[in-house]
Short mmCIF file of C-alpha atoms and ligand atoms in Angstrom, two decimals:
data_model
loop_
_atom_site.label_atom_id
_atom_site.label_comp_id
_atom_site.label_asym_id
_atom_site.label_seq_id
_atom_site.Cartn_x
_atom_site.Cartn_y
_atom_site.Cartn_z
CA MET A 1 -7.38 16.67 -19.04
CA SER A 2 -7.86 14.68 -15.87
CA GLN A 3 -9.16 11.16 -16.33
CA PRO A 4 -12.43 10.19 -14.64
CA PHE A 5 -12.30 7.66 -11.82
CA SER A 6 -14.95 6.40 -9.41
CA ILE A 7 -15.89 3.70 -6.94
CA ALA A 8 -19.06 2.18 -5.46
CA ILE A 9 -19.54 -0.48 -2.80
CA HIS A 10 -22.27 -2.63 -1.27
CA GLY A 11 -22.51 -4.42 2.05
CA GLY A 12 -25.42 -6.71 1.16
CA ALA A 13 -29.12 -6.37 0.35
CA GLY A 14 -32.46 -7.79 1.47
CA THR A 15 -35.13 -7.20 4.11
CA ILE A 16 -33.37 -4.28 5.72
CA GLU A 17 -36.11 -2.22 7.36
CA ARG A 18 -36.05 0.93 9.48
CA ARG A 19 -38.20 -0.63 12.19
CA LEU A 20 -35.67 -3.46 12.69
CA MET A 21 -32.68 -1.12 13.15
CA THR A 22 -31.62 0.83 16.19
CA PRO A 23 -30.17 4.30 15.50
CA GLU A 24 -26.81 3.10 16.87
CA PHE A 25 -26.72 0.04 14.63
CA GLU A 26 -27.66 2.14 11.62
CA ALA A 27 -24.96 4.71 12.43
CA ASP A 28 -22.37 1.92 12.75
CA TYR A 29 -23.27 0.62 9.30
CA ARG A 30 -23.13 4.08 7.73
CA LYS A 31 -19.73 4.74 9.27
CA ALA A 32 -18.32 1.37 8.17
CA LEU A 33 -19.61 1.89 4.62
CA ALA A 34 -18.01 5.34 4.48
CA GLN A 35 -14.70 3.96 5.74
CA SER A 36 -14.75 1.22 3.13
CA VAL A 37 -15.56 3.41 0.15
CA LEU A 38 -13.04 6.07 1.20
CA ALA A 39 -10.30 3.42 1.54
CA GLY A 40 -10.90 2.37 -2.08
CA HIS A 41 -11.19 5.97 -3.25
CA ALA A 42 -7.82 6.85 -1.68
CA VAL A 43 -6.16 4.18 -3.85
CA LEU A 44 -7.72 5.69 -6.99
CA VAL A 45 -6.77 9.28 -6.06
CA GLN A 46 -3.14 8.19 -5.79
CA GLY A 47 -3.29 6.65 -9.26
CA GLY A 48 -3.67 3.07 -8.03
CA SER A 49 -5.44 0.38 -10.01
CA ALA A 50 -9.17 -0.35 -9.96
CA VAL A 51 -8.29 -3.88 -8.78
CA ASP A 52 -6.35 -2.58 -5.78
CA ALA A 53 -9.07 -0.02 -4.99
CA THR A 54 -11.85 -2.64 -4.93
CA VAL A 55 -9.73 -5.02 -2.84
CA ALA A 56 -8.92 -2.21 -0.35
CA ALA A 57 -12.61 -1.33 0.00
CA VAL A 58 -13.72 -4.95 0.42
CA LYS A 59 -10.96 -5.62 2.97
CA VAL A 60 -12.38 -2.92 5.27
CA MET A 61 -15.77 -4.69 5.26
CA GLU A 62 -14.16 -8.13 5.70
CA ASP A 63 -12.44 -6.79 8.82
CA SER A 64 -15.73 -5.47 10.26
CA PRO A 65 -18.03 -7.81 12.24
CA LEU A 66 -21.05 -6.03 10.72
CA PHE A 67 -20.92 -7.68 7.30
CA ASN A 68 -21.24 -11.27 6.14
CA ALA A 69 -17.66 -11.58 4.88
CA GLY A 70 -14.35 -12.21 6.67
CA LYS A 71 -14.76 -11.43 10.38
CA GLY A 72 -18.58 -11.26 10.36
CA SER A 73 -19.20 -14.35 8.20
CA VAL A 74 -22.29 -16.42 8.90
CA LEU A 75 -21.97 -19.96 10.24
CA THR A 76 -22.47 -23.21 8.39
CA HIS A 77 -24.60 -26.09 9.67
CA ASP A 78 -21.44 -27.49 11.32
CA GLU A 79 -20.77 -24.17 13.10
CA THR A 80 -17.78 -23.34 10.95
CA VAL A 81 -17.08 -20.48 8.56
CA GLU A 82 -16.58 -21.13 4.82
CA MET A 83 -15.92 -18.07 2.71
CA ASP A 84 -15.97 -17.32 -1.03
CA ALA A 85 -14.45 -14.35 -2.89
CA SER A 86 -13.54 -13.19 -6.38
CA VAL A 87 -11.82 -10.34 -8.17
CA MET A 88 -12.01 -9.43 -11.84
CA ASP A 89 -9.73 -7.08 -13.71
CA GLY A 90 -11.53 -5.60 -16.72
CA ASN A 91 -8.16 -5.17 -18.39
CA GLY A 92 -7.72 -8.48 -20.23
CA LEU A 93 -10.66 -10.23 -18.50
CA ASN A 94 -8.31 -11.48 -15.84
CA ALA A 95 -9.96 -13.08 -12.82
CA GLY A 96 -9.20 -14.86 -9.56
CA ALA A 97 -11.63 -16.64 -7.24
CA VAL A 98 -11.50 -18.72 -4.08
CA THR A 99 -14.14 -20.86 -2.45
CA LEU A 100 -14.62 -22.87 0.78
CA ILE A 101 -11.94 -20.81 2.58
CA ARG A 102 -11.68 -21.40 6.35
CA HIS A 103 -8.38 -20.00 7.63
CA ILE A 104 -7.59 -16.87 5.64
CA LYS A 105 -8.42 -13.53 7.27
CA ASN A 106 -9.03 -11.71 3.99
CA PRO A 107 -10.26 -14.02 1.23
CA ILE A 108 -10.44 -11.07 -1.18
CA GLN A 109 -6.65 -10.69 -1.06
CA LEU A 110 -6.24 -14.38 -1.78
CA ALA A 111 -8.58 -14.06 -4.78
CA ARG A 112 -6.34 -11.29 -6.12
CA ASP A 113 -3.27 -13.50 -5.56
CA VAL A 114 -4.91 -16.37 -7.44
CA MET A 115 -5.40 -13.94 -10.33
CA GLN A 116 -1.93 -12.40 -10.20
CA LYS A 117 0.31 -15.21 -8.93
CA SER A 118 -1.20 -18.48 -10.18
CA PRO A 119 -2.00 -19.69 -13.68
CA HIS A 120 -5.57 -20.47 -12.54
CA ALA A 121 -8.84 -18.58 -12.20
CA MET A 122 -10.34 -20.43 -9.23
CA LEU A 123 -8.95 -22.43 -6.29
CA ALA A 124 -11.02 -24.28 -3.70
CA GLY A 125 -10.75 -25.35 -0.06
CA GLU A 126 -7.53 -26.96 1.19
CA GLY A 127 -5.78 -26.47 -2.14
CA ALA A 128 -6.51 -22.75 -2.12
CA GLU A 129 -5.24 -22.47 1.46
CA SER A 130 -2.12 -24.44 0.68
CA PHE A 131 -1.43 -22.01 -2.21
CA ALA A 132 -1.93 -19.15 0.28
CA PHE A 133 0.40 -20.52 2.97
CA LYS A 134 3.10 -22.09 0.80
CA GLU A 135 3.27 -19.80 -2.22
CA CYS A 136 2.06 -16.45 -0.91
CA GLY A 137 3.20 -16.42 2.75
CA TYR A 138 -0.24 -16.01 4.34
CA SER A 139 -0.55 -16.76 8.04
CA TYR A 140 -3.05 -19.29 9.38
CA THR A 141 -6.14 -17.73 11.00
CA GLU A 142 -8.02 -19.87 13.52
CA GLN A 143 -11.75 -20.31 12.97
CA ASP A 144 -12.29 -18.66 16.38
CA TYR A 145 -11.32 -15.31 14.85
CA PHE A 146 -14.41 -15.40 12.60
CA PHE A 147 -16.82 -16.52 15.30
CA THR A 148 -19.28 -13.87 16.53
CA GLU A 149 -22.10 -14.32 19.04
CA ARG A 150 -24.54 -12.63 16.66
CA ARG A 151 -23.96 -15.25 13.92
CA TYR A 152 -24.15 -18.10 16.45
CA LYS A 153 -27.56 -16.90 17.62
CA GLU A 154 -28.73 -16.66 14.01
CA LEU A 155 -27.59 -20.22 13.34
CA ARG A 156 -29.35 -21.56 16.44
CA VAL A 157 -32.63 -19.92 15.40
CA MET A 158 -32.17 -21.15 11.85
CA LYS A 159 -31.58 -24.72 12.94
CA LYS A 160 -34.82 -24.67 14.97
CA THR A 161 -36.87 -23.40 12.05
CA GLY A 162 -35.07 -25.71 9.61
CA GLY A 163 -33.69 -25.22 6.10
CA VAL A 164 -31.01 -22.85 4.93
CA ALA A 165 -31.48 -19.14 5.11
CA LEU A 166 -29.86 -16.03 3.89
CA SER A 167 -27.40 -14.22 6.07
CA GLU A 168 -28.83 -12.21 8.96
CA ALA A 169 -32.28 -13.68 8.43
CA ARG A 170 -34.02 -14.81 11.59
CA TYR A 171 -36.37 -17.13 9.76
CA PRO A 172 -35.88 -19.12 6.55
CA ASP A 173 -38.27 -16.84 4.69
CA GLU A 174 -36.78 -13.60 5.97
CA LYS A 175 -34.30 -12.50 3.36
CA LYS A 176 -31.16 -10.59 4.19
CA HIS A 177 -27.83 -10.77 2.48
CA GLY A 178 -24.63 -9.37 3.91
CA THR A 179 -22.17 -10.13 1.14
CA VAL A 180 -19.81 -7.25 0.36
CA GLY A 181 -18.55 -5.93 -2.96
CA ALA A 182 -16.90 -3.04 -4.77
CA VAL A 183 -16.63 -1.81 -8.36
CA ALA A 184 -14.22 0.84 -9.61
CA LEU A 185 -12.88 2.73 -12.62
CA ASP A 186 -9.27 3.90 -12.30
CA LYS A 187 -7.45 6.84 -13.92
CA ASN A 188 -6.12 4.54 -16.65
CA GLY A 189 -9.62 3.53 -17.72
CA ASN A 190 -9.50 0.08 -16.12
CA LEU A 191 -12.66 -1.37 -14.58
CA ALA A 192 -12.62 -3.93 -11.76
CA ALA A 193 -15.05 -5.75 -9.48
CA ALA A 194 -14.44 -7.55 -6.17
CA THR A 195 -16.95 -9.52 -4.07
CA SER A 196 -16.60 -11.48 -0.81
CA THR A 197 -19.02 -13.48 1.35
CA GLY A 198 -19.59 -16.01 4.12
CA GLY A 199 -22.54 -17.33 2.09
CA LEU A 200 -25.77 -18.53 3.72
CA THR A 201 -26.49 -19.29 7.38
CA ASN A 202 -26.83 -23.05 7.99
CA LYS A 203 -25.38 -23.97 4.57
CA ARG A 204 -23.98 -27.50 4.26
CA TRP A 205 -22.46 -30.04 1.89
CA GLY A 206 -19.81 -27.65 0.57
CA ARG A 207 -22.41 -25.27 -0.80
CA VAL A 208 -20.89 -22.55 -3.03
CA GLY A 209 -22.79 -19.39 -3.98
CA ASP A 210 -22.52 -16.87 -6.81
CA THR A 211 -19.77 -14.74 -5.25
CA PRO A 212 -16.77 -16.68 -6.66
CA ILE A 213 -18.53 -17.41 -9.95
CA ILE A 214 -17.25 -15.08 -12.66
CA GLY A 215 -20.30 -13.76 -14.52
CA GLY A 216 -22.56 -14.85 -11.65
CA GLY A 217 -21.92 -12.45 -8.75
CA ASN A 218 -18.93 -10.60 -10.19
CA PHE A 219 -17.79 -9.34 -13.60
CA ALA A 220 -15.68 -6.57 -15.16
CA ARG A 221 -14.67 -5.76 -18.73
CA ASN A 222 -12.87 -2.59 -19.82
CA GLY A 223 -14.96 -0.32 -22.03
CA ASN A 224 -18.09 -2.10 -20.79
CA VAL A 225 -18.99 -2.37 -17.09
CA ALA A 226 -17.97 -3.68 -13.64
CA VAL A 227 -20.70 -5.41 -11.59
CA SER A 228 -20.87 -6.89 -8.08
CA ALA A 229 -24.03 -8.66 -6.86
CA THR A 230 -25.63 -9.67 -3.58
CA GLY A 231 -28.69 -11.81 -2.95
CA MET A 232 -29.78 -15.43 -3.19
CA GLY A 233 -26.68 -16.98 -4.75
CA GLU A 234 -28.37 -19.94 -6.36
CA LEU A 235 -30.54 -17.61 -8.47
CA LEU A 236 -27.79 -15.06 -9.14
CA MET A 237 -25.77 -17.95 -10.56
CA ARG A 238 -28.62 -19.52 -12.52
CA CYS A 239 -29.42 -16.13 -14.07
CA THR A 240 -25.70 -15.28 -14.62
CA VAL A 241 -26.69 -11.83 -13.38
CA ALA A 242 -23.37 -9.96 -13.65
CA GLY A 243 -22.54 -11.45 -17.06
CA ASP A 244 -26.04 -10.79 -18.38
CA ILE A 245 -25.84 -7.08 -17.45
CA ALA A 246 -22.46 -6.81 -19.19
CA GLY A 247 -23.72 -8.67 -22.27
CA ARG A 248 -26.80 -6.51 -22.65
CA MET A 249 -24.56 -3.43 -22.65
CA GLN A 250 -21.80 -4.91 -24.82
CA TYR A 251 -23.90 -6.58 -27.52
CA GLY A 252 -27.38 -5.15 -27.08
CA ASN A 253 -26.51 -1.47 -26.69
CA ALA A 254 -28.45 -1.21 -23.44
CA ASN A 255 -27.32 1.54 -21.13
CA MET A 256 -26.17 0.57 -17.64
CA GLU A 257 -29.35 1.64 -15.78
CA GLN A 258 -31.59 -0.22 -18.20
CA ALA A 259 -29.45 -3.37 -18.21
CA CYS A 260 -29.30 -3.51 -14.39
CA ARG A 261 -33.03 -2.84 -14.06
CA ASP A 262 -34.06 -5.44 -16.64
CA VAL A 263 -31.85 -8.14 -15.12
CA ILE A 264 -32.66 -7.50 -11.43
CA HIS A 265 -36.40 -7.20 -12.12
CA GLY A 266 -36.46 -9.89 -14.85
CA ASP A 267 -36.01 -13.68 -14.56
CA PHE A 268 -34.06 -13.26 -11.33
CA LEU A 269 -37.06 -11.68 -9.60
CA SER A 270 -39.75 -13.82 -11.21
CA LEU A 271 -37.92 -16.98 -10.14
CA GLY A 272 -37.98 -15.70 -6.56
CA GLY A 273 -34.56 -14.00 -6.43
CA GLU A 274 -34.15 -11.10 -4.06
CA GLY A 275 -31.08 -8.87 -4.12
CA GLY A 276 -29.24 -6.19 -5.99
CA VAL A 277 -26.16 -5.06 -7.88
CA ILE A 278 -23.75 -2.17 -7.99
CA ALA A 279 -22.23 -1.17 -11.34
CA ILE A 280 -19.83 1.33 -12.90
CA ASP A 281 -19.57 1.93 -16.64
CA ALA A 282 -16.60 3.02 -18.74
CA SER A 283 -17.40 6.71 -18.17
CA GLY A 284 -17.27 6.22 -14.39
CA ALA A 285 -21.05 6.58 -13.89
CA VAL A 286 -22.30 4.60 -10.90
CA ASN A 287 -25.55 2.65 -10.64
CA PHE A 288 -27.32 0.81 -7.81
CA GLU A 289 -30.26 -1.51 -8.54
CA LEU A 290 -32.22 -3.61 -6.05
CA ASN A 291 -35.56 -5.41 -5.88
CA CYS A 292 -35.86 -5.54 -2.08
CA PRO A 293 -36.36 -3.11 0.84
CA GLY A 294 -32.71 -2.23 1.30
CA MET A 295 -29.07 -2.50 0.23
CA TYR A 296 -26.12 -1.15 2.19
CA ARG A 297 -24.40 0.99 -0.43
CA ALA A 298 -22.03 3.92 -0.93
CA THR A 299 -20.02 5.93 -3.41
CA VAL A 300 -17.79 9.02 -3.30
CA ASP A 301 -18.91 12.32 -4.85
CA ALA A 302 -16.83 14.78 -6.89
CA ASP A 303 -15.84 16.63 -3.70
CA GLY A 304 -14.43 13.46 -2.17
CA ASN A 305 -17.31 12.94 0.27
CA ALA A 306 -18.61 9.46 1.04
CA ARG A 307 -22.31 9.19 0.15
CA VAL A 308 -24.19 6.36 1.78
CA ALA A 309 -27.70 4.86 1.66
CA ILE A 310 -29.32 1.80 3.22
CA PHE A 311 -33.05 1.71 2.46
CA ALA A 312 -34.49 1.33 -1.05
CA ASP A 313 -36.46 4.58 -0.86
CA GLU A 314 -33.50 6.61 0.35
CA SER A 315 -31.10 8.70 -1.75
CA LEU A 316 -27.40 8.76 -1.06
CA SER A 317 -26.34 11.29 1.54
CA VAL A 318 -23.04 12.52 2.89
CA VAL A 319 -21.56 10.73 5.86
CA SER A 320 -18.65 12.26 7.66
CA GLU A 321 -16.14 9.66 8.80
N1 LIG B 1 -24.85 -14.05 -2.63
C1 LIG B 1 -24.44 -14.66 -1.38
C2 LIG B 1 -24.48 -16.16 -1.51
O1 LIG B 1 -25.47 -16.68 -1.97
C3 LIG B 1 -25.30 -14.28 -0.23
C4 LIG B 1 -25.42 -12.81 0.02
O2 LIG B 1 -25.47 -12.00 -0.92
O3 LIG B 1 -25.45 -12.43 1.20
O4 LIG B 1 -23.54 -16.82 -1.11
#
């Protein structure tokens, strides 16, 4: 009997509205989401691991200027890029995370290397980069590579209005999140989650969000669930969103839909948190939950077609690459 396998991705959530999108921009997002999810799916079809599938899918979005991760990362108050990423292997609760990364093209690959090639679960800043260059042979990527005019404009507007704001937001109270993530179940029954972000526009003082926090924005446990989150990182962390969903299923017998719904519409929402999660359970069922107008999201159906949706009220539909 063939073993089930599946994958789902997100490219961020928040105030994503039809009226603010041009048809071209929307088509670009749908195409990029399809490319990402199909890249991860191809790894699974060939019998690859859930970890490698999620990293492959996230890498495609890190390489795209459309998403707030890797190439398209938002800018800090000092006009630099500081990225966070994490990977969790549900097999043995193994995890790797990196934070405050400035010169690595694909932070998600470094997070996997922290998990697989170091005795640690999280490395930060210069130390993480020195591990990358000296122990893993990464090449140095100039900050210029990450710089996009779109993010610079967003930072300038944000500085005028004051305060920090979520990625892609034009005003501090306009909430958009462009973090990227993937969850997968492989043919051997292993679950994995991977998440990567540039964080918040205009962030300062070495601010770190939920993305590299295991149990905050990312979690996977075999036989249980894999979760990747996007949204206001401070609240995702304070509510330990990914870990809470897993715990409700593991110890409280909640099913995946109920656990995701209760957590995303529970304390997280009442404390002012806006965002969403993607999840896959041990049977390979996929779930998307959000409490805001939109979340860039995709999965692959039984026929191998990428199915993509952006707006909250929209069901997944086939996108040809
Ligand atoms: N969760 C990310 C952070 O707070 C932001 C996002 O989802 O876009 O760093």
